[in-house]
PDB file of C-alpha atoms and ligand atoms in Angstrom:
ATOM      1  CA  MET A   1     145.576 105.356  85.604  1.00 65.00           C
ATOM      2  CA  PRO A   2     146.148 106.439  89.269  1.00 71.00           C
ATOM      3  CA  ASN A   3     149.535 107.523  90.262  1.00 80.00           C
ATOM      4  CA  ALA A   4     151.388 104.846  92.225  1.00 78.00           C
ATOM      5  CA  ASN A   5     152.934 107.464  94.469  1.00 82.00           C
ATOM      6  CA  ALA A   6     149.603 108.984  95.491  1.00 92.00           C
ATOM      7  CA  PRO A   7     148.131 108.399  98.970  1.00 96.00           C
ATOM      8  CA  LEU A   8     145.236 105.975  99.694  1.00 98.00           C
ATOM      9  CA  ALA A   9     142.041 107.578 100.911  1.00 98.00           C
ATOM     10  CA  VAL A  10     140.699 105.866 104.019  1.00 98.00           C
ATOM     11  CA  ILE A  11     137.140 106.705 104.987  1.00 98.00           C
ATOM     12  CA  CYS A  12     135.864 106.102 108.529  1.00 98.00           C
ATOM     13  CA  ALA A  13     132.127 106.819 109.208  1.00 97.00           C
ATOM     14  CA  MET A  14     132.717 107.508 112.997  1.00 96.00           C
ATOM     15  CA  ALA A  15     135.290 109.142 115.184  1.00 95.00           C
ATOM     16  CA  GLU A  16     135.967 105.899 117.001  1.00 95.00           C
ATOM     17  CA  GLU A  17     136.875 104.191 113.822  1.00 97.00           C
ATOM     18  CA  LYS A  18     139.244 107.009 112.681  1.00 96.00           C
ATOM     19  CA  ALA A  19     140.894 107.239 116.162  1.00 95.00           C
ATOM     20  CA  ALA A  20     141.844 103.512 115.996  1.00 96.00           C
ATOM     21  CA  LEU A  21     143.830 104.219 112.770  1.00 96.00           C
ATOM     22  CA  ARG A  22     145.278 107.705 113.881  1.00 95.00           C
ATOM     23  CA  GLU A  23     147.133 106.018 116.729  1.00 95.00           C
ATOM     24  CA  HIS A  24     149.309 104.177 114.210  1.00 96.00           C
ATOM     25  CA  MET A  25     149.890 106.955 111.843  1.00 96.00           C
ATOM     26  CA  THR A  26     153.129 108.878 111.601  1.00 93.00           C
ATOM     27  CA  ALA A  27     154.036 112.361 110.117  1.00 83.00           C
ATOM     28  CA  ILE A  28     150.570 113.641 110.928  1.00 89.00           C
ATOM     29  CA  GLU A  29     148.988 116.921 109.547  1.00 94.00           C
ATOM     30  CA  THR A  30     145.423 117.771 109.955  1.00 94.00           C
ATOM     31  CA  ARG A  31     143.340 119.824 107.341  1.00 93.00           C
ATOM     32  CA  ASP A  32     139.805 120.787 106.926  1.00 92.00           C
ATOM     33  CA  LEU A  33     138.057 119.633 103.792  1.00 91.00           C
ATOM     34  CA  LEU A  34     134.535 121.119 103.484  1.00 89.00           C
ATOM     35  CA  GLY A  35     133.944 120.679 107.124  1.00 88.00           C
ATOM     36  CA  ARG A  36     135.520 117.232 107.423  1.00 87.00           C
ATOM     37  CA  SER A  37     138.689 116.853 109.413  1.00 88.00           C
ATOM     38  CA  VAL A  38     141.209 115.104 107.287  1.00 95.00           C
ATOM     39  CA  THR A  39     144.412 113.657 108.702  1.00 97.00           C
ATOM     40  CA  LEU A  40     147.411 113.190 106.355  1.00 97.00           C
ATOM     41  CA  GLY A  41     150.226 110.816 107.326  1.00 97.00           C
ATOM     42  CA  ALA A  42     151.726 107.405 106.845  1.00 97.00           C
ATOM     43  CA  LEU A  43     150.383 104.005 107.928  1.00 97.00           C
ATOM     44  CA  GLU A  44     153.028 101.276 108.039  1.00 97.00           C
ATOM     45  CA  GLY A  45     155.123 103.554 105.702  1.00 96.00           C
ATOM     46  CA  HIS A  46     152.296 103.995 103.097  1.00 96.00           C
ATOM     47  CA  ASP A  47     150.898 107.535 102.524  1.00 97.00           C
ATOM     48  CA  VAL A  48     147.261 107.873 103.606  1.00 98.00           C
ATOM     49  CA  VAL A  49     144.633 110.555 103.930  1.00 97.00           C
ATOM     50  CA  VAL A  50     142.027 109.569 106.502  1.00 97.00           C
ATOM     51  CA  ALA A  51     138.685 111.263 106.993  1.00 96.00           C
ATOM     52  CA  GLU A  52     135.679 110.941 109.196  1.00 96.00           C
ATOM     53  CA  SER A  53     132.847 110.974 106.688  1.00 96.00           C
ATOM     54  CA  GLY A  54     129.749 110.669 108.769  1.00 95.00           C
ATOM     55  CA  VAL A  55     127.334 107.821 108.608  1.00 98.00           C
ATOM     56  CA  GLY A  56     125.522 106.560 105.539  1.00 98.00           C
ATOM     57  CA  LYS A  57     125.992 106.117 101.864  1.00 98.00           C
ATOM     58  CA  VAL A  58     125.753 109.772 100.794  1.00 98.00           C
ATOM     59  CA  ALA A  59     128.181 110.996 103.514  1.00 97.00           C
ATOM     60  CA  SER A  60     130.687 108.427 102.673  1.00 98.00           C
ATOM     61  CA  ALA A  61     130.371 108.742  98.788  1.00 98.00           C
ATOM     62  CA  VAL A  62     130.716 112.610  98.841  1.00 97.00           C
ATOM     63  CA  THR A  63     133.836 112.197 101.173  1.00 97.00           C
ATOM     64  CA  ALA A  64     135.412 109.538  98.883  1.00 98.00           C
ATOM     65  CA  ALA A  65     134.919 111.710  95.831  1.00 97.00           C
ATOM     66  CA  LEU A  66     136.357 114.747  97.682  1.00 97.00           C
ATOM     67  CA  LEU A  67     139.386 112.896  98.856  1.00 97.00           C
ATOM     68  CA  ALA A  68     140.024 111.331  95.495  1.00 97.00           C
ATOM     69  CA  ARG A  69     139.875 114.673  93.775  1.00 96.00           C
ATOM     70  CA  GLU A  70     141.674 116.813  96.265  1.00 95.00           C
ATOM     71  CA  PHE A  71     144.625 114.480  96.923  1.00 96.00           C
ATOM     72  CA  GLY A  72     144.647 112.450  93.697  1.00 96.00           C
ATOM     73  CA  CYS A  73     144.236 109.262  95.637  1.00 97.00           C
ATOM     74  CA  ARG A  74     145.304 105.998  94.053  1.00 97.00           C
ATOM     75  CA  GLY A  75     142.663 103.873  95.896  1.00 97.00           C
ATOM     76  CA  LEU A  76     139.835 104.004  98.398  1.00 98.00           C
ATOM     77  CA  VAL A  77     139.608 102.139 101.672  1.00 98.00           C
ATOM     78  CA  VAL A  78     136.712 101.970 104.266  1.00 98.00           C
ATOM     79  CA  SER A  79     137.770 100.814 107.684  1.00 98.00           C
ATOM     80  CA  GLY A  80     135.446 100.343 110.729  1.00 98.00           C
ATOM     81  CA  VAL A  81     132.789  98.244 112.271  1.00 98.00           C
ATOM     82  CA  ALA A  82     129.808  96.214 110.942  1.00 98.00           C
ATOM     83  CA  GLY A  83     126.990  94.104 112.031  1.00 98.00           C
ATOM     84  CA  GLY A  84     127.425  90.343 111.398  1.00 98.00           C
ATOM     85  CA  LEU A  85     124.854  88.552 109.189  1.00 98.00           C
ATOM     86  CA  ASP A  86     126.321  85.125 108.966  1.00 97.00           C
ATOM     87  CA  PRO A  87     125.352  83.062 112.086  1.00 95.00           C
ATOM     88  CA  SER A  88     128.746  81.412 112.205  1.00 95.00           C
ATOM     89  CA  LEU A  89     130.404  84.678 112.896  1.00 96.00           C
ATOM     90  CA  HIS A  90     131.058  86.425 116.310  1.00 95.00           C
ATOM     91  CA  ILE A  91     131.464  89.897 117.596  1.00 95.00           C
ATOM     92  CA  GLY A  92     135.163  90.731 117.029  1.00 95.00           C
ATOM     93  CA  ASP A  93     135.511  88.765 113.808  1.00 97.00           C
ATOM     94  CA  THR A  94     136.701  90.823 110.785  1.00 98.00           C
ATOM     95  CA  ILE A  95     135.545  90.702 107.164  1.00 98.00           C
ATOM     96  CA  ILE A  96     137.434  92.027 104.258  1.00 98.00           C
ATOM     97  CA  ALA A  97     135.022  92.614 101.319  1.00 98.00           C
ATOM     98  CA  HIS A  98     135.563  90.677  98.100  1.00 98.00           C
ATOM     99  CA  SER A  99     132.099  91.917  97.053  1.00 98.00           C
ATOM    100  CA  LEU A 100     129.915  94.892  97.969  1.00 98.00           C
ATOM    101  CA  VAL A 101     126.215  95.345  97.489  1.00 98.00           C
ATOM    102  CA  GLN A 102     123.827  98.194  98.330  1.00 98.00           C
ATOM    103  CA  HIS A 103     120.994  96.085  99.773  1.00 98.00           C
ATOM    104  CA  ASP A 104     118.497  99.024  99.749  1.00 97.00           C
ATOM    105  CA  TYR A 105     118.859  99.995  96.016  1.00 97.00           C
ATOM    106  CA  GLY A 106     116.205  98.619  93.713  1.00 95.00           C
ATOM    107  CA  HIS A 107     112.549  98.241  92.810  1.00 94.00           C
ATOM    108  CA  LEU A 108     110.018  97.995  95.557  1.00 94.00           C
ATOM    109  CA  HIS A 109     106.828  96.094  94.603  1.00 92.00           C
ATOM    110  CA  ASP A 110     104.396  94.877  97.175  1.00 90.00           C
ATOM    111  CA  ALA A 111     106.634  94.059 100.133  1.00 85.00           C
ATOM    112  CA  ALA A 112     109.657  92.916  98.121  1.00 90.00           C
ATOM    113  CA  LEU A 113     112.561  94.726  96.862  1.00 93.00           C
ATOM    114  CA  THR A 114     114.313  93.573  93.621  1.00 92.00           C
ATOM    115  CA  PRO A 115     117.945  94.847  93.872  1.00 94.00           C
ATOM    116  CA  PHE A 116     119.421  96.702  90.977  1.00 95.00           C
ATOM    117  CA  ARG A 117     122.878  98.031  90.290  1.00 94.00           C
ATOM    118  CA  PRO A 118     123.211 101.484  91.800  1.00 96.00           C
ATOM    119  CA  GLY A 119     123.034 104.146  89.133  1.00 93.00           C
ATOM    120  CA  VAL A 120     120.770 102.449  86.653  1.00 90.00           C
ATOM    121  CA  PRO A 121     117.010 102.940  86.689  1.00 92.00           C
ATOM    122  CA  PRO A 122     115.475 100.206  88.866  1.00 93.00           C
ATOM    123  CA  LEU A 123     112.856  99.163  86.356  1.00 92.00           C
ATOM    124  CA  GLY A 124     112.639  96.543  83.664  1.00 84.00           C
ATOM    125  CA  PRO A 125     114.641  93.384  83.708  1.00 78.00           C
ATOM    126  CA  ASN A 126     116.779  92.899  86.723  1.00 70.00           C
ATOM    127  CA  ARG A 127     120.468  93.260  85.482  1.00 72.00           C
ATOM    128  CA  LYS A 128     121.767  90.797  88.092  1.00 79.00           C
ATOM    129  CA  ASP A 129     125.189  92.643  88.222  1.00 93.00           C
ATOM    130  CA  ILE A 130     124.321  94.231  91.602  1.00 96.00           C
ATOM    131  CA  ALA A 131     127.720  93.708  93.185  1.00 97.00           C
ATOM    132  CA  PHE A 132     130.922  95.675  93.098  1.00 98.00           C
ATOM    133  CA  ASP A 133     133.649  93.014  93.266  1.00 97.00           C
ATOM    134  CA  LEU A 134     137.288  93.080  93.789  1.00 96.00           C
ATOM    135  CA  SER A 135     139.528  91.606  91.087  1.00 95.00           C
ATOM    136  CA  PRO A 136     140.239  87.872  91.611  1.00 96.00           C
ATOM    137  CA  GLU A 137     144.023  88.671  91.891  1.00 96.00           C
ATOM    138  CA  MET A 138     143.364  91.086  94.673  1.00 96.00           C
ATOM    139  CA  VAL A 139     141.035  88.658  96.395  1.00 97.00           C
ATOM    140  CA  GLU A 140     143.685  85.830  96.289  1.00 97.00           C
ATOM    141  CA  ARG A 141     146.424  88.272  97.681  1.00 97.00           C
ATOM    142  CA  LEU A 142     144.276  89.482 100.438  1.00 98.00           C
ATOM    143  CA  ARG A 143     143.011  86.061 101.337  1.00 97.00           C
ATOM    144  CA  ARG A 144     146.619  84.874 101.784  1.00 97.00           C
ATOM    145  CA  VAL A 145     147.457  87.775 104.037  1.00 97.00           C
ATOM    146  CA  ALA A 146     144.206  87.564 105.982  1.00 97.00           C
ATOM    147  CA  ALA A 147     144.707  83.835 106.805  1.00 95.00           C
ATOM    148  CA  ALA A 148     147.919  84.777 108.770  1.00 95.00           C
ATOM    149  CA  ILE A 149     146.431  87.625 110.852  1.00 96.00           C
ATOM    150  CA  GLN A 150     145.892  87.006 114.483  1.00 96.00           C
ATOM    151  CA  LEU A 151     143.717  89.391 116.376  1.00 96.00           C
ATOM    152  CA  PRO A 152     144.230  89.871 120.192  1.00 94.00           C
ATOM    153  CA  ASP A 153     141.373  88.730 122.418  1.00 91.00           C
ATOM    154  CA  LEU A 154     138.757  91.204 123.257  1.00 90.00           C
ATOM    155  CA  PRO A 155     139.132  92.800 126.653  1.00 84.00           C
ATOM    156  CA  GLY A 156     137.831  90.476 129.384  1.00 76.00           C
ATOM    157  CA  ASP A 157     135.464  93.026 131.069  1.00 70.00           C
ATOM    158  CA  ILE A 158     133.185  93.193 127.964  1.00 72.00           C
ATOM    159  CA  VAL A 159     133.102  89.560 127.306  1.00 68.00           C
ATOM    160  CA  ALA A 160     132.481  88.546 130.928  1.00 54.00           C
ATOM    161  CA  PRO A 161     130.396  85.456 131.559  1.00 50.00           C
ATOM    162  CA  GLU A 162     127.852  87.397 133.592  1.00 47.00           C
ATOM    163  CA  SER A 163     127.037  89.642 130.429  1.00 47.00           C
ATOM    164  CA  GLN A 164     123.321  89.420 129.322  1.00 51.00           C
ATOM    165  CA  SER A 165     124.293  89.393 125.672  1.00 54.00           C
ATOM    166  CA  ALA A 166     123.560  86.115 123.853  1.00 51.00           C
ATOM    167  CA  HIS A 167     126.183  87.048 121.297  1.00 54.00           C
ATOM    168  CA  ASP A 168     129.391  86.894 123.165  1.00 64.00           C
ATOM    169  CA  ARG A 169     132.316  84.945 121.768  1.00 73.00           C
ATOM    170  CA  PRO A 170     132.699  81.532 123.213  1.00 75.00           C
ATOM    171  CA  GLU A 171     135.671  81.445 125.474  1.00 75.00           C
ATOM    172  CA  GLY A 172     138.979  80.581 123.831  1.00 79.00           C
ATOM    173  CA  LEU A 173     137.607  80.904 120.209  1.00 86.00           C
ATOM    174  CA  PRO A 174     140.216  82.840 118.277  1.00 91.00           C
ATOM    175  CA  ARG A 175     138.930  86.015 116.393  1.00 95.00           C
ATOM    176  CA  ARG A 176     138.743  85.239 112.520  1.00 96.00           C
ATOM    177  CA  VAL A 177     139.774  87.427 109.604  1.00 98.00           C
ATOM    178  CA  LEU A 178     137.769  86.268 106.474  1.00 97.00           C
ATOM    179  CA  MET A 179     136.956  87.531 103.037  1.00 98.00           C
ATOM    180  CA  GLY A 180     133.333  87.977 102.369  1.00 98.00           C
ATOM    181  CA  ARG A 181     130.458  89.891 100.949  1.00 98.00           C
ATOM    182  CA  ILE A 182     129.456  93.084 102.744  1.00 98.00           C
ATOM    183  CA  LEU A 183     126.186  94.873 102.372  1.00 98.00           C
ATOM    184  CA  SER A 184     125.478  98.524 102.747  1.00 98.00           C
ATOM    185  CA  GLY A 185     122.322 100.467 103.174  1.00 98.00           C
ATOM    186  CA  ASP A 186     120.942 103.566 104.901  1.00 98.00           C
ATOM    187  CA  GLN A 187     119.538 101.523 107.719  1.00 98.00           C
ATOM    188  CA  PHE A 188     120.920 100.233 110.977  1.00 98.00           C
ATOM    189  CA  ILE A 189     119.858  96.548 111.225  1.00 98.00           C
ATOM    190  CA  ASN A 190     118.347  95.668 114.541  1.00 97.00           C
ATOM    191  CA  SER A 191     116.077  92.771 113.633  1.00 97.00           C
ATOM    192  CA  GLU A 192     116.610  88.950 113.526  1.00 97.00           C
ATOM    193  CA  ALA A 193     114.120  88.629 110.664  1.00 97.00           C
ATOM    194  CA  ALA A 194     116.052  91.299 108.594  1.00 97.00           C
ATOM    195  CA  ARG A 195     119.328  89.689 109.443  1.00 98.00           C
ATOM    196  CA  ARG A 196     118.160  86.282 108.265  1.00 97.00           C
ATOM    197  CA  ARG A 197     116.685  87.757 105.136  1.00 97.00           C
ATOM    198  CA  LEU A 198     119.868  89.688 104.134  1.00 98.00           C
ATOM    199  CA  HIS A 199     122.043  86.773 104.827  1.00 98.00           C
ATOM    200  CA  GLN A 200     119.959  84.396 102.842  1.00 98.00           C
ATOM    201  CA  GLU A 201     119.057  86.710  99.935  1.00 96.00           C
ATOM    202  CA  PHE A 202     122.482  88.238  99.335  1.00 97.00           C
ATOM    203  CA  GLU A 203     124.679  85.381 100.753  1.00 97.00           C
ATOM    204  CA  ALA A 204     126.411  88.151 102.706  1.00 98.00           C
ATOM    205  CA  GLN A 205     128.619  87.992 105.814  1.00 98.00           C
ATOM    206  CA  ALA A 206     128.091  91.481 107.282  1.00 98.00           C
ATOM    207  CA  VAL A 207     126.138  94.810 106.884  1.00 98.00           C
ATOM    208  CA  GLU A 208     127.086  98.350 107.337  1.00 98.00           C
ATOM    209  CA  MET A 209     126.185 101.733 105.888  1.00 98.00           C
ATOM    210  CA  GLU A 210     128.943 102.895 103.683  1.00 98.00           C
ATOM    211  CA  GLY A 211     131.233 100.440 101.873  1.00 98.00           C
ATOM    212  CA  ALA A 212     129.133  99.768  98.802  1.00 98.00           C
ATOM    213  CA  ALA A 213     128.556 103.440  98.233  1.00 98.00           C
ATOM    214  CA  VAL A 214     132.255 104.030  98.243  1.00 98.00           C
ATOM    215  CA  ALA A 215     132.599 101.162  95.907  1.00 98.00           C
ATOM    216  CA  GLN A 216     130.214 102.829  93.467  1.00 98.00           C
ATOM    217  CA  VAL A 217     132.402 105.993  93.600  1.00 98.00           C
ATOM    218  CA  GLY A 218     135.503 103.801  92.976  1.00 98.00           C
ATOM    219  CA  ALA A 219     133.884 102.219  89.923  1.00 97.00           C
ATOM    220  CA  LEU A 220     133.015 105.774  88.533  1.00 97.00           C
ATOM    221  CA  LEU A 221     136.576 107.009  89.172  1.00 97.00           C
ATOM    222  CA  GLY A 222     138.489 103.921  88.106  1.00 96.00           C
ATOM    223  CA  LEU A 223     139.865 103.338  91.657  1.00 97.00           C
ATOM    224  CA  PRO A 224     140.237 100.152  93.588  1.00 96.00           C
ATOM    225  CA  VAL A 225     138.020  99.909  96.831  1.00 98.00           C
ATOM    226  CA  VAL A 226     138.769  97.846  99.756  1.00 98.00           C
ATOM    227  CA  VAL A 227     136.491  97.625 102.798  1.00 98.00           C
ATOM    228  CA  VAL A 228     137.532  96.161 106.205  1.00 98.00           C
ATOM    229  CA  ARG A 229     134.919  95.691 108.877  1.00 98.00           C
ATOM    230  CA  CYS A 230     135.250  94.247 112.469  1.00 98.00           C
ATOM    231  CA  LEU A 231     131.917  93.051 113.897  1.00 97.00           C
ATOM    232  CA  SER A 232     130.434  95.243 116.673  1.00 96.00           C
ATOM    233  CA  ASP A 233     127.141  93.390 116.806  1.00 96.00           C
ATOM    234  CA  LEU A 234     125.169  90.632 114.965  1.00 96.00           C
ATOM    235  CA  ALA A 235     122.465  92.815 113.418  1.00 97.00           C
ATOM    236  CA  GLY A 236     119.731  91.014 115.333  1.00 95.00           C
ATOM    237  CA  ALA A 237     117.393  91.977 118.082  1.00 94.00           C
ATOM    238  CA  GLU A 238     120.225  93.097 120.438  1.00 94.00           C
ATOM    239  CA  SER A 239     122.397  95.049 118.020  1.00 95.00           C
ATOM    240  CA  HIS A 240     121.149  98.418 119.496  1.00 96.00           C
ATOM    241  CA  LEU A 241     122.728  97.151 122.824  1.00 94.00           C
ATOM    242  CA  ASP A 242     125.783  95.389 121.387  1.00 94.00           C
ATOM    243  CA  PHE A 243     126.839  98.267 119.052  1.00 96.00           C
ATOM    244  CA  PRO A 244     127.589 100.826 121.847  1.00 95.00           C
ATOM    245  CA  ARG A 245     129.069  98.197 124.134  1.00 93.00           C
ATOM    246  CA  PHE A 246     131.507  96.892 121.554  1.00 95.00           C
ATOM    247  CA  VAL A 247     132.325  99.743 119.137  1.00 96.00           C
ATOM    248  CA  ASP A 248     135.482 100.958 120.893  1.00 95.00           C
ATOM    249  CA  ALA A 249     136.889  97.384 121.494  1.00 95.00           C
ATOM    250  CA  VAL A 250     136.412  96.259 117.939  1.00 96.00           C
ATOM    251  CA  ALA A 251     137.226  99.386 115.936  1.00 96.00           C
ATOM    252  CA  PRO A 252     140.999  98.652 116.507  1.00 96.00           C
ATOM    253  CA  GLY A 253     140.443  95.260 114.985  1.00 97.00           C
ATOM    254  CA  ALA A 254     139.646  96.787 111.505  1.00 98.00           C
ATOM    255  CA  ALA A 255     142.605  99.166 111.904  1.00 98.00           C
ATOM    256  CA  LEU A 256     144.966  96.254 112.736  1.00 98.00           C
ATOM    257  CA  VAL A 257     143.717  94.248 109.740  1.00 98.00           C
ATOM    258  CA  LEU A 258     144.182  97.317 107.485  1.00 98.00           C
ATOM    259  CA  ARG A 259     147.821  97.735 108.787  1.00 98.00           C
ATOM    260  CA  HIS A 260     148.490  94.120 107.758  1.00 97.00           C
ATOM    261  CA  ILE A 261     147.000  94.334 104.211  1.00 97.00           C
ATOM    262  CA  ILE A 262     148.018  97.832 103.223  1.00 97.00           C
ATOM    263  CA  ARG A 263     151.115  96.781 101.377  1.00 93.00           C
ATOM    264  CA  GLU A 264     148.896  94.817  99.061  1.00 93.00           C
ATOM    265  CA  LEU A 265     146.729  97.666  98.109  1.00 94.00           C
TER     266      LEU A 265
HETATM  267  N1  ADE B 301     127.236  99.045 111.590  1.00 90.76           N
HETATM  268  C1  ADE B 301     127.513  98.255 112.756  1.00 90.76           C
HETATM  269  N2  ADE B 301     126.428  97.551 113.056  1.00 90.76           N
HETATM  270  C2  ADE B 301     125.543  97.629 112.077  1.00 90.76           C
HETATM  271  C3  ADE B 301     124.194  97.261 111.881  1.00 90.76           C
HETATM  272  N3  ADE B 301     123.610  96.414 112.731  1.00 90.76           N
HETATM  273  N4  ADE B 301     123.503  97.717 110.918  1.00 90.76           N
HETATM  274  C4  ADE B 301     124.046  98.562 109.962  1.00 90.76           C
HETATM  275  N5  ADE B 301     125.199  99.017 110.147  1.00 90.76           N
HETATM  276  C5  ADE B 301     126.063  98.610 111.120  1.00 90.76           C
END
C-alpha cells in the first residue's frame, strides 16, 4: 500500500513538457538520478518529483521504476503531448487516459499484428485484456473535474488563417478536455492510413510513445497511473510539421490540466 504522504512521480518525455510544469512548482530542488535531472517540489501544494525521461517506452518505464523506488512514490503521472487519432479532435484538445494500450506489442503474422497484454508471450489465444484501465471511481472523479476545465485559446500567431496546416482549430471553437483511450508505441505516427487504423482498431483518441509503458510499471508496482496529453498534431500526413510547430504552445495545456486534477490523484 503506497504511503499517502509520499510524492507523485511525474514523467515527461521531453524538456518542453517538463518546463511547462516546472514553471508552476514551488520549493524546487534538483537532483541527478542516473543521468536524469529530477526536480522535487510542490504542484498546487502536492509533493511531486518530475523527471525528463527521454522518448519511448523503455526510457519512460525505466524512469518510472527508478522514481518509484528512489522516492517511494504513491502514484505515477505522465504529462505532455500526443498525436490525435479521433477525427473529431483538434490540436490543443487534451485527453486524460481512462485506458492505455501498447499498440505495437503483439504477434505479427503476415501484415497484421494481433495485440497482446505486454509481459505475456504473444502467442496462442489472444487474451483480449490488452488495456491498462483506471478504476471506474477514478474515471468518474476525473471526468467531473475535466468537464469544468477551460483551456486558454492557443496563441494567434500559430493558428493564423494564412497557415498551410489543414488541422488548425476552427476559429472560436473552445479547446476540449476529455477522458479517452491513449495508445503508446515506439513509433511517431505520421501517416493518415496508420491514424485511421489505430483509431478504428483500438477505439482510441490519441497516440504517444510512453503512457502505456508507465501503466505497465504501475501495474507491476501496484501504483495508480494517470496520463494527461495535449494534442500537438493529428498523427496524419502533416504530423511531422505540426508537432514542432505546436509542441511549445500545447505542452502547457497538459500541465494546466494536471494542476486541476492533481487533488484527485
Ligand atoms: N507524440 C506527439 N505526436 C505524436 C505522434 N504523431 N505519434 C506518436 N507520438 C506522438
